[in-house]
Coordinates of C-alpha atoms in Angstrom, one line a residue:
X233 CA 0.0 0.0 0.0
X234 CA 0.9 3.7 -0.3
X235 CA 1.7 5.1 3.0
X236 CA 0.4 9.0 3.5
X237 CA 2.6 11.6 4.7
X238 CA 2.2 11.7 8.1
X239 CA 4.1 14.1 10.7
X240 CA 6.3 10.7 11.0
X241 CA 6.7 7.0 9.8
X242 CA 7.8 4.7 11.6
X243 CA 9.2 1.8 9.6
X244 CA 9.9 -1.8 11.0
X245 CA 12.6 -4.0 10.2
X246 CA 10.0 -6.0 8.2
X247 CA 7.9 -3.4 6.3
X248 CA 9.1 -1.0 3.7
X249 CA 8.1 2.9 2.9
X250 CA 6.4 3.6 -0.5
X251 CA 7.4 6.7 -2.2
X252 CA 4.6 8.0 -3.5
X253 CA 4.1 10.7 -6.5
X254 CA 1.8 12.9 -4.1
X255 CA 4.4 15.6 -4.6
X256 CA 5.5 18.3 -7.0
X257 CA 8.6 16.1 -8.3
X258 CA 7.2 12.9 -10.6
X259 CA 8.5 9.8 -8.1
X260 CA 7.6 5.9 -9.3
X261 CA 6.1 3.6 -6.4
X262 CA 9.2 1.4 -5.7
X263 CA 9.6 0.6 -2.2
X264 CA 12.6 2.1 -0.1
X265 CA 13.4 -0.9 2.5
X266 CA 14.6 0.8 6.2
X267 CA 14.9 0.1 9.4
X268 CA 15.0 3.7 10.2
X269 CA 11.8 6.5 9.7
X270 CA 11.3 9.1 7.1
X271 CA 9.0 12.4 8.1
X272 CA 7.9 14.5 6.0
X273 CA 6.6 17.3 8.4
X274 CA 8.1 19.4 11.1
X275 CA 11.7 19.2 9.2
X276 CA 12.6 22.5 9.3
X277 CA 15.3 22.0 11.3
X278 CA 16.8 19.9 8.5
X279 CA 16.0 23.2 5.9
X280 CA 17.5 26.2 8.0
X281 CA 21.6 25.9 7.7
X282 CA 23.6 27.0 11.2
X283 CA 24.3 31.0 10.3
X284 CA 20.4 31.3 9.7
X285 CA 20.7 32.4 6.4
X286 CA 19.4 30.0 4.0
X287 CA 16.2 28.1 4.6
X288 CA 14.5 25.4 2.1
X289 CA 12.9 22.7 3.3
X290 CA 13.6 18.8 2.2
X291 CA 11.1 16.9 0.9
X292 CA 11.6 14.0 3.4
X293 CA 14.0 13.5 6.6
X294 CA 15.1 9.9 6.6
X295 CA 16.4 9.0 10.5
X296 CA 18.1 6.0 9.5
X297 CA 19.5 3.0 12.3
X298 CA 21.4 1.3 9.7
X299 CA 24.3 2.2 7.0
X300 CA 21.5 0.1 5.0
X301 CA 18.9 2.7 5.0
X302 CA 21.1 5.2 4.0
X303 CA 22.1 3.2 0.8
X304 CA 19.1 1.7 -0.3
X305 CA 17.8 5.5 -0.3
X306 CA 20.5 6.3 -2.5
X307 CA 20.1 3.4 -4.4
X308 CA 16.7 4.4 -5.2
X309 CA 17.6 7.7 -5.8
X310 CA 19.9 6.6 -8.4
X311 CA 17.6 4.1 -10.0
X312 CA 15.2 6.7 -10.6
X313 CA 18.1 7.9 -13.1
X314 CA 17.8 11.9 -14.4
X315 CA 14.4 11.6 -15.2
X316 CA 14.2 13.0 -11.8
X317 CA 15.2 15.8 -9.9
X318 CA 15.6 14.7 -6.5
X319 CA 19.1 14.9 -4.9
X320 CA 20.1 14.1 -0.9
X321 CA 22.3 15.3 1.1
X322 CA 23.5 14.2 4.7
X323 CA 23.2 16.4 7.6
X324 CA 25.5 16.1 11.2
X325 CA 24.9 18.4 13.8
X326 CA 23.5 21.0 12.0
X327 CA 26.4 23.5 11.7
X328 CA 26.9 23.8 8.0
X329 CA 26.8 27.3 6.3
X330 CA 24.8 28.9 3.3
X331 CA 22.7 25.3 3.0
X332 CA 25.5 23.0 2.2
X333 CA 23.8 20.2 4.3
X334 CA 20.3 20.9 2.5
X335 CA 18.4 19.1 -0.4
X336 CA 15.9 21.5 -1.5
X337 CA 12.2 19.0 -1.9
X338 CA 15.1 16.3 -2.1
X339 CA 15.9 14.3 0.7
X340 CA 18.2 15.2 4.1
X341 CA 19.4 12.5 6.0
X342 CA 19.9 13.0 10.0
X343 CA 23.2 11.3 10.4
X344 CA 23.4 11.7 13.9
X345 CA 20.7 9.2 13.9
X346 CA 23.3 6.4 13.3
X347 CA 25.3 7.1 16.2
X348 CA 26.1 3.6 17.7
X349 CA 28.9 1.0 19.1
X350 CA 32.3 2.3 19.0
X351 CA 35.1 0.4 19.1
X352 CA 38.6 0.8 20.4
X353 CA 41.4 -1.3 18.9
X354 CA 44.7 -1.0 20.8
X355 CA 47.4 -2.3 18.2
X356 CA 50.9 -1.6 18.8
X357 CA 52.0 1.2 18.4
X358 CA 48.6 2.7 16.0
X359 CA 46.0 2.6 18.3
X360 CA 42.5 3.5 17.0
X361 CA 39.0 4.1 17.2
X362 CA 35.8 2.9 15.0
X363 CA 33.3 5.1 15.2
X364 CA 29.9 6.2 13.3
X365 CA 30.2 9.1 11.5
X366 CA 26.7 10.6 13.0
X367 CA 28.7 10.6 16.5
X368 CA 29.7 13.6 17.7
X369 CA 33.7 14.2 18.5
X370 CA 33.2 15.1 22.4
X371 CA 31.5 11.6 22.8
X372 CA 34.0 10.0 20.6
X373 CA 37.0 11.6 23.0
X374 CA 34.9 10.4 26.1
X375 CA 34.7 6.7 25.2
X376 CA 38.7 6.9 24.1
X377 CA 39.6 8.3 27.7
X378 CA 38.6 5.0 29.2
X379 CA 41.1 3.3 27.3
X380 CA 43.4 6.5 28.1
X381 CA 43.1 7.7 24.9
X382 CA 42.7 10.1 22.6
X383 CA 42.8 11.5 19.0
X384 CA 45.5 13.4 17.6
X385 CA 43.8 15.6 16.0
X386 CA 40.6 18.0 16.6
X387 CA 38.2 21.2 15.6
X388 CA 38.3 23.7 17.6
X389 CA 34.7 22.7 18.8
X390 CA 34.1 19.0 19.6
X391 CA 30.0 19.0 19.7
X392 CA 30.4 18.3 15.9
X393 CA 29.8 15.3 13.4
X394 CA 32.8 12.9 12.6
X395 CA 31.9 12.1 9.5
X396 CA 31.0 16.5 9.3
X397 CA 34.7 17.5 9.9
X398 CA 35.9 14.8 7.8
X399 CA 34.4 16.0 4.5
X400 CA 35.8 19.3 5.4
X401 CA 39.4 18.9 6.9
X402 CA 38.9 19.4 10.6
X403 CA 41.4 22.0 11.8
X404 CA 43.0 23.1 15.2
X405 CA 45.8 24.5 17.2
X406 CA 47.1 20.5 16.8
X407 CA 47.1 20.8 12.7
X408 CA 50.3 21.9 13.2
X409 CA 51.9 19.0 14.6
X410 CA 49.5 16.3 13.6
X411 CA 47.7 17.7 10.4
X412 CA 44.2 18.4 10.0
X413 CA 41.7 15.1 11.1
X414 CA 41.7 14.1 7.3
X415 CA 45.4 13.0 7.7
X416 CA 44.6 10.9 11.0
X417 CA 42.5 8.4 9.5
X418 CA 43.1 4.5 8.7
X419 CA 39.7 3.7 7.0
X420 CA 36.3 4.8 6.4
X421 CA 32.8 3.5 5.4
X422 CA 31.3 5.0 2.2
X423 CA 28.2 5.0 0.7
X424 CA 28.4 6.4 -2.9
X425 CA 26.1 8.2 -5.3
X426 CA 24.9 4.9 -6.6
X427 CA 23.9 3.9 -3.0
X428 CA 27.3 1.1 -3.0
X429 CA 28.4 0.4 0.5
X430 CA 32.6 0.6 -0.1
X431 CA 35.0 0.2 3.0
X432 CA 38.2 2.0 1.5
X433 CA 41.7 3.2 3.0
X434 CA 45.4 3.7 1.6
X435 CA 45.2 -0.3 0.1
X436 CA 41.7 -0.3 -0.5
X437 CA 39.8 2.0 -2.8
X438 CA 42.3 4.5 -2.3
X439 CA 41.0 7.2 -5.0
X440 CA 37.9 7.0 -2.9
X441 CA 39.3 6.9 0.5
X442 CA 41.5 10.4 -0.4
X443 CA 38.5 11.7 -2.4
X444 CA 35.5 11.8 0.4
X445 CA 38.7 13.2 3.2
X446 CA 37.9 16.6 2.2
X447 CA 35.5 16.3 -0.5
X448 CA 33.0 18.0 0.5
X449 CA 30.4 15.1 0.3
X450 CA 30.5 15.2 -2.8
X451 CA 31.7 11.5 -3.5
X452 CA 29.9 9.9 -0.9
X453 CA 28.5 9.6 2.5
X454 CA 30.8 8.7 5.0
X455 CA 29.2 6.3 7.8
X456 CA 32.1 5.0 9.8
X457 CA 35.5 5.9 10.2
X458 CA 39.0 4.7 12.4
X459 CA 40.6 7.4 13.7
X460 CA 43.9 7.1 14.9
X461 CA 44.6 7.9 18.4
X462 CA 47.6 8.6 20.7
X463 CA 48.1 8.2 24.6
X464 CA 45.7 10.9 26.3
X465 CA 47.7 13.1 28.3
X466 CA 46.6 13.8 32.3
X467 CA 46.9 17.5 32.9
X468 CA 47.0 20.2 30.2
X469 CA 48.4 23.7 30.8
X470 CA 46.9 26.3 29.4
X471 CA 48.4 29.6 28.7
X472 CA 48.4 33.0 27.0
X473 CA 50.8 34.9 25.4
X474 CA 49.6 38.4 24.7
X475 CA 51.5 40.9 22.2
X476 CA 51.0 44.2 21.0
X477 CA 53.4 43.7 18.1
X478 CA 52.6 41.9 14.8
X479 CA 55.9 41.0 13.7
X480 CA 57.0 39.5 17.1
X481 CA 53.8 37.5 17.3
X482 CA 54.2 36.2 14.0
X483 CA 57.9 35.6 14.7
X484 CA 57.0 33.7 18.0
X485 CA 54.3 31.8 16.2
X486 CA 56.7 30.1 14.0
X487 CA 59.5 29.4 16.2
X488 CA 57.4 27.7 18.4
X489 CA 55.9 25.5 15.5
X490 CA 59.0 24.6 14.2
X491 CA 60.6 23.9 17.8
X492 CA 60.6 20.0 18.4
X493 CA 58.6 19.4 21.9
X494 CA 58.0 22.1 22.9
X495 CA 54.1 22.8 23.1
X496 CA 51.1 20.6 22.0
X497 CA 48.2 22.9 20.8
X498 CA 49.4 26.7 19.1
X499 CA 46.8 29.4 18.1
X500 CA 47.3 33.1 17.2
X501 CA 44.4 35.8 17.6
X502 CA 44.2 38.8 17.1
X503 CA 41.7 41.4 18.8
X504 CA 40.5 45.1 19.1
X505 CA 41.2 45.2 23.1
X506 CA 37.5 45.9 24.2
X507 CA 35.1 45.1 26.9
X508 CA 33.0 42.4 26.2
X509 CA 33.4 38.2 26.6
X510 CA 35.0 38.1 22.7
X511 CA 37.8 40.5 23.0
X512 CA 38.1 41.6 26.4
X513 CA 41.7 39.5 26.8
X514 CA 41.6 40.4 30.6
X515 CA 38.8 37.8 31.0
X516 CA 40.8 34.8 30.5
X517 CA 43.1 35.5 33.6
X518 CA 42.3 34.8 37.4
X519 CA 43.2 37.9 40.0
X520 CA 46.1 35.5 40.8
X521 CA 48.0 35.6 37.8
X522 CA 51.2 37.2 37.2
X523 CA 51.7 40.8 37.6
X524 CA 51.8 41.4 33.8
X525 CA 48.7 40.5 33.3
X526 CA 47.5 43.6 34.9
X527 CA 50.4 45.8 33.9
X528 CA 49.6 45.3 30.0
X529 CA 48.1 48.7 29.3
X530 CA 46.0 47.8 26.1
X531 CA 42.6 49.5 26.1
X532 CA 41.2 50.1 22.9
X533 CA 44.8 49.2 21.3
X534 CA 45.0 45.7 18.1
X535 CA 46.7 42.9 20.6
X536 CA 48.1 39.7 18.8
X537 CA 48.1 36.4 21.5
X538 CA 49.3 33.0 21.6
X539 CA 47.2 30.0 23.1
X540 CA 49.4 27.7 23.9
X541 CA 49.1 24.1 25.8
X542 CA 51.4 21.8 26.9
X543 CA 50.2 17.7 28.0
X544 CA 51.8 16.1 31.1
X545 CA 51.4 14.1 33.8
X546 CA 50.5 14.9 37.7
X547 CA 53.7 14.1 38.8
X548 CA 55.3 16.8 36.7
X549 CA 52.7 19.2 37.9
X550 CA 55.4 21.0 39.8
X551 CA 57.9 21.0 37.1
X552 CA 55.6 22.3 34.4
X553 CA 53.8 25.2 36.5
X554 CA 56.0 26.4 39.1
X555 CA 58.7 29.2 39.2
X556 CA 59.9 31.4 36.6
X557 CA 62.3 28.1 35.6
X558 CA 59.1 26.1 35.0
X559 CA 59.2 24.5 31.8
X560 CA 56.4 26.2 30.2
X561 CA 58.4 29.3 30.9
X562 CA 61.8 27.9 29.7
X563 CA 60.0 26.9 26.0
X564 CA 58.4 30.3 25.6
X565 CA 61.8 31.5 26.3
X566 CA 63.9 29.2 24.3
X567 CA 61.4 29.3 21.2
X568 CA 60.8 32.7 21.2
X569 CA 64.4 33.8 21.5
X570 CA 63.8 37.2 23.3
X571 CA 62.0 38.7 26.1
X572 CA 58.4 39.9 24.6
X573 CA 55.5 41.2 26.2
X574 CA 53.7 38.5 28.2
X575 CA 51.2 37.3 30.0
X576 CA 50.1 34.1 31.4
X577 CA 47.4 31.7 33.1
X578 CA 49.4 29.5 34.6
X579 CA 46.5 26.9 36.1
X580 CA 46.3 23.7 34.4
X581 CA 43.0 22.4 32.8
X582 CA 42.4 18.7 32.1
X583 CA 41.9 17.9 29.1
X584 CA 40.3 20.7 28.1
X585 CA 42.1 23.0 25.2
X586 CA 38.6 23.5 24.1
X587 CA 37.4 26.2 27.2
X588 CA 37.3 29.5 25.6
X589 CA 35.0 27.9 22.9
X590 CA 33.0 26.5 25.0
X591 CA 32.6 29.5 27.2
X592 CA 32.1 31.9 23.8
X593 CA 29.1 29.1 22.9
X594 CA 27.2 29.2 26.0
X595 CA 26.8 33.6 25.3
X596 CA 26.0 33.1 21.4
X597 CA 22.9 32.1 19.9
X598 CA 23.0 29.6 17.0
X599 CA 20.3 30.5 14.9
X600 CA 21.6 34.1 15.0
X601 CA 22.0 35.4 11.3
X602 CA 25.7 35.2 11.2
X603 CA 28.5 34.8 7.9
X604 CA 32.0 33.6 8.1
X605 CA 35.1 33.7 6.6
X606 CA 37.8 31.7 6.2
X607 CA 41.0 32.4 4.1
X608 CA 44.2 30.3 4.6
X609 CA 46.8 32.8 3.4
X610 CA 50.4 33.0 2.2
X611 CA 53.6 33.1 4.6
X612 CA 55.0 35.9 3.4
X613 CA 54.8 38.5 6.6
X614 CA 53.7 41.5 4.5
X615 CA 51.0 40.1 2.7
X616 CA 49.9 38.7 6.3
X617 CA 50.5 42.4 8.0
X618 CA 48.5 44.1 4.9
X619 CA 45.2 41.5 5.1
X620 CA 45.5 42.1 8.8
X621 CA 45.7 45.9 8.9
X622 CA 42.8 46.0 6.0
X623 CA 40.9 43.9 8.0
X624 CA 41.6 45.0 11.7
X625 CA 41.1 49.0 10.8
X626 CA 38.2 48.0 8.1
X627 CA 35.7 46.3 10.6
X628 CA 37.7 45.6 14.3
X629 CA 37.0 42.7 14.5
X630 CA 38.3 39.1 15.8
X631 CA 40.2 37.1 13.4
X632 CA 42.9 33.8 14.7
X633 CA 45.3 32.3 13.0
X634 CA 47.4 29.2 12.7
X635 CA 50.5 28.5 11.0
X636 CA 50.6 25.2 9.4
X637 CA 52.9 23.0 7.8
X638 CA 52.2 21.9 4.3
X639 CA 54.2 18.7 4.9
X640 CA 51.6 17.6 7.1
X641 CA 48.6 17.4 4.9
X642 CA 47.9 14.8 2.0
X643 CA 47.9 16.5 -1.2
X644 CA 45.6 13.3 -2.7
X645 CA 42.6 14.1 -0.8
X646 CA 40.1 16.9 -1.9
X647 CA 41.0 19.6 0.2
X648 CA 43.3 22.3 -1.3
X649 CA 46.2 24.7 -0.4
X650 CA 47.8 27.4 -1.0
X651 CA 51.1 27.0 -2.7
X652 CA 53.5 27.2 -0.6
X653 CA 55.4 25.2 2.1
X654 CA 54.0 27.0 5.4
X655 CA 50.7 28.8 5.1
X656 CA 48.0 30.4 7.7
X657 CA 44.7 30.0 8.4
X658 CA 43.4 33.4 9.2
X659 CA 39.7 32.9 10.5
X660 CA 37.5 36.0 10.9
X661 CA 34.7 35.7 13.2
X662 CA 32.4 39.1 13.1
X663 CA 29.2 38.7 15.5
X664 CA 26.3 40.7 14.7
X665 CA 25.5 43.9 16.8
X666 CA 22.1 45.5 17.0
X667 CA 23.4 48.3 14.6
X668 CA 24.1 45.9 12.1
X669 CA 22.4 44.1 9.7
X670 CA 23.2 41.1 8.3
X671 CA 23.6 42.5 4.5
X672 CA 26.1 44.7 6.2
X673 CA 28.3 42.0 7.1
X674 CA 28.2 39.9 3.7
X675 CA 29.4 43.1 2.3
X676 CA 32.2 43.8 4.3
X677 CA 32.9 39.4 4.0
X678 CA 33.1 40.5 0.0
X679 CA 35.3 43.5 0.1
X680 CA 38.1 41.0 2.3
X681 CA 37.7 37.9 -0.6
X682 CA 38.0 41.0 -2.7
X683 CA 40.8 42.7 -1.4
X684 CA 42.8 39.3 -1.6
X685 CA 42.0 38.6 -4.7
X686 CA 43.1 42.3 -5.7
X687 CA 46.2 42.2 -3.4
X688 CA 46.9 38.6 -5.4
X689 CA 47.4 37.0 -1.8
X690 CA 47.1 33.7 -3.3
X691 CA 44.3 32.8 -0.9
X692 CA 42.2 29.3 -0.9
X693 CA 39.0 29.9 1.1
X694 CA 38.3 26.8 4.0
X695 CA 34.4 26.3 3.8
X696 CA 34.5 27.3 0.9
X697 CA 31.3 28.6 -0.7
X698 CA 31.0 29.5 -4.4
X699 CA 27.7 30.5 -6.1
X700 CA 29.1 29.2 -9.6
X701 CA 31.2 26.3 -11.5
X702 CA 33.1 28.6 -12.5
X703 CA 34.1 30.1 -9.6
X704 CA 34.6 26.4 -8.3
X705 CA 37.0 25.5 -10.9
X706 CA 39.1 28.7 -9.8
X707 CA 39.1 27.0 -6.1
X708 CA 40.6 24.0 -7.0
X709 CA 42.4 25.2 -9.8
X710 CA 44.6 22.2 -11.5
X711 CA 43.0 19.6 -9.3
X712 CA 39.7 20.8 -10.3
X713 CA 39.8 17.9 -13.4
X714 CA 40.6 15.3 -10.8
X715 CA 37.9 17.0 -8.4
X716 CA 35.5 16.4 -11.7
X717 CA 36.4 12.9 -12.8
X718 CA 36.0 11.1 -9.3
X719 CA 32.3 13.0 -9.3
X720 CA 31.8 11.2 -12.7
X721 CA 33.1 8.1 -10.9
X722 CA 31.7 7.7 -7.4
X723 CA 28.5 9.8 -8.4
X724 CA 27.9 10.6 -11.7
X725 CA 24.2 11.7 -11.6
X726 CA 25.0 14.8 -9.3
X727 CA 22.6 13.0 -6.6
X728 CA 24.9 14.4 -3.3
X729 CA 25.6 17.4 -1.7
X730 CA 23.5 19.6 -3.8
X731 CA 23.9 22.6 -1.1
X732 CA 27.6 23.0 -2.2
X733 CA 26.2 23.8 -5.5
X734 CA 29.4 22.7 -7.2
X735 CA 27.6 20.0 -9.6
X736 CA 23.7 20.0 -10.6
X737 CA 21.9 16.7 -11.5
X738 CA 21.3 16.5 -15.1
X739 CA 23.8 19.1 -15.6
X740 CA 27.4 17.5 -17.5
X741 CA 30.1 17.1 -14.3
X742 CA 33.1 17.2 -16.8

């Protein structure tokens, strides 16, 4: 029989959902098998994207409970060939931008609905973890700290998808020393756009294993990854390196990076010295921190600061924290070559590198109207000092930045660089105020992308968002054919990841 659209299905291991042609786009009555449910009303969760600035509803939600669901959709999907307009797309923990995790009267699929077992395999010296890619990253880091351990590798904010930050890149202050999460991971689960369940890693399936790292989801959906994982450390230090200087900040930066163990997690950022939880600096430090911290005349002045942690254990508690010949002290020191203005919070946290975000998210509201920008940019100090002063002066605002090595990142995978052999990621994060609206702020995000193009900074945008192919083709410049020919491979009827709006179904990919 025909099942009506009710507010939800449920469907039973041993029944099956009829699509039926009751809506605007012509669908043929071949039964979708699932264990899972699909709704069809009260999804408007899955058709507003997280900066609240693009909303179009799905035609159907599917919740699936097995990788199976999510591939005989596909499959169907596929079957129905381009005589059809429907498309799908998968959708983590809702904090995608500009409707990249939406399928306009296509079909979203909840991936956090196939959260499940996870599965810690302690061999040798690679250690790792198989997990679901609907599970978020703060559970996944829970359930490894049993075994005391942890991933290498992070985002900056850990209440997000792992199969999310893995079709991005999945950056942090640990990129640096680790790479981004892409280049932490044995194997992965994929389900392509002809609804084919492939397990694929550097043996198996390697196109497809580097294509979906990165890809965008363009390739396919990933639904279970093994991440590898490295001891968890027992106490983390936390600390704060505050500037007023660009060029010894930047200097710093690098000498730290390129210092062998010295510190674990490194972040730049740079902010308009104001009151107020985002760049009031003074708010990170206890009244019982060092003197400086209260010397450090800075009101209403551009500051540039380092976060910096360092992992140990408790028994090296008073060796890492204490006394000016504490080794946190003698690293900054050593690294950074020269006394420079500084401040510091010397209390340790445990295992928590993560607190300023987490503080920042508890005051923010997600379904404010809200862009972003991100723009890894050249080395070369000048081009970062004239981006900076534009931007800074322009709209004083927050940006951080990390410098990364090249060498760490897999140049098979999807995601793309900058050419050159140590690059930044310079992240600006504007918030809204009353006084502004939010066409305001897309304009000033366009005169930045503007100014680097004009400036010929050489930048490649992370996120990136493009309204054309054209403009695509620019992004991934000579890997764009490659980009192209594993579409045609892994998904040739444009059925994924429509929101990207780099391929359109019944439109040529090559």
């Amino acid at each position: 029989m025909l099942l009506k659209q009710h507010t939800t299905t449920n469907i039973l291991s041993t029944t099956v959902l009829l699509l039926c042609c009751c809506m605007p786009l012509s669908l043929p009555t071949v039964p979708i098998p699932v264990h899972g449910r699909f709704t069809f009303d009260g999804n408007e969760f899955a058709g507003r994207d997280f900066g609240n600035q693009l909303h179009s509803l799905p035609w159907a939600v599917l919740h699936p409970k097995k990788v199976s669901d999510v591939a005989s959709t596909i499959k169907h999907v596929w079957h129905m060939g381009l005589a059809s307009a429907m498309t799908v797309a998968a959708r983590g923990h809702g904090h995608s931008l500009l409707g990249q995790a939406q399928a306009p009267h296509g079909i979203v699929i909840s991936m956090e609905s196939l959260r499940g077992e996870m599965q810690v395999v302690i061999k040798g010296k690679s250690p790792y973890v198989d997990a679901p890619a609907g599970e978020l990253w703060i559970n996944v880091l829970h359930h490894c700290l049993i075994h005391g351990l942890a991933p290498k590798s992070w985002t900056d904010y850990l209440h997000l998808t792992v199969g999310g930050t893995l079709s991005n890149a999945g950056i942090s202050g640990q990129a640096f020393r680790h790479g981004p999460q892409i280049s932490n991971v044995h194997q992965l689960e994929v389900i392509t756009g002809k609804g084919e369940v492939v397990v694929c890693s550097e043996e198996k399936n390697a196109d497809l294993f580097h294509g979906v790292l990165g890809g965008l989801g363009q390739f396919g959906i990933i639904t279970r990854a093994r991440i590898s994982l490295e001891p968890a450390p027992k106490r983390v230090k936390w600390i704060r390196v505050v500037y007023s200087d660009f060029a010894t900040f930047a200097r710093d930066q690098e000498r730290l990076i390129y210092a062998e163990k010295t510190f674990d997690y490194i972040e730049g950022l740079v902010i308009v010295n104001r009151t107020g939880l985002i760049n009031n600096w003074r708010s990170s430090f206890d009244p019982q921190d060092p003197d400086e911290a209260n010397q450090f005349v800075s009101d209403g002045r551009t500051l540039f600061c380092l976060e910096l942690t360092m992992n140990f254990n408790p028994d090296e508690e008073a060796h890492i924290d204490k006394g000016p010949r504490s080794r946190a002290q003698t690293e900054i020191k050593r690294a950074m070559g020269s006394p420079t203005p500084m401040a510091q919070s010397p209390h340790p946290a445990q295992q928590n590198p993560h607190l300023r975000r987490r503080r920042l998210r508890q005051h923010s509201n997600r379904h404010q109207q809200r862009p972003r920008s991100h723009l890894p940019s050249e080395q070369i100090k000048v081009k970062i000092n004239t981006l900076l002063f534009f931007f800074v002066q322009a709209f004083r605002r927050t940006y951080c930045d990390r410098c990364l090595y090249l060498s760490r990142w897999d140049n098979r995978t999807s995601f793309v660089t900058p050419d050159e052999d140590v690059f930044y990621l310079v992240a600006f994060l504007p918030h809204a105020a009353e006084s502004e609206g939010l066409q305001q702020l897309q304009d000033q995000n366009r005169r930045i992308l503007n100014f680097c193009d004009s400036a010929e900074l050489g930048v490649k945008q992370y996120l990136p968002h493009y309204e054309s192919q054209e403009e695509w083709r620019a992004h991934f410049g000579p890997r764009w054919e490659i980009f192209a020919q594993r579409k045609s491979a892994y998904d040739p009827l444009a059925i994924l990841a429509p929101g990207q709006r780099i391929f359109q179904k019944s439109i040529s990919i090559l």
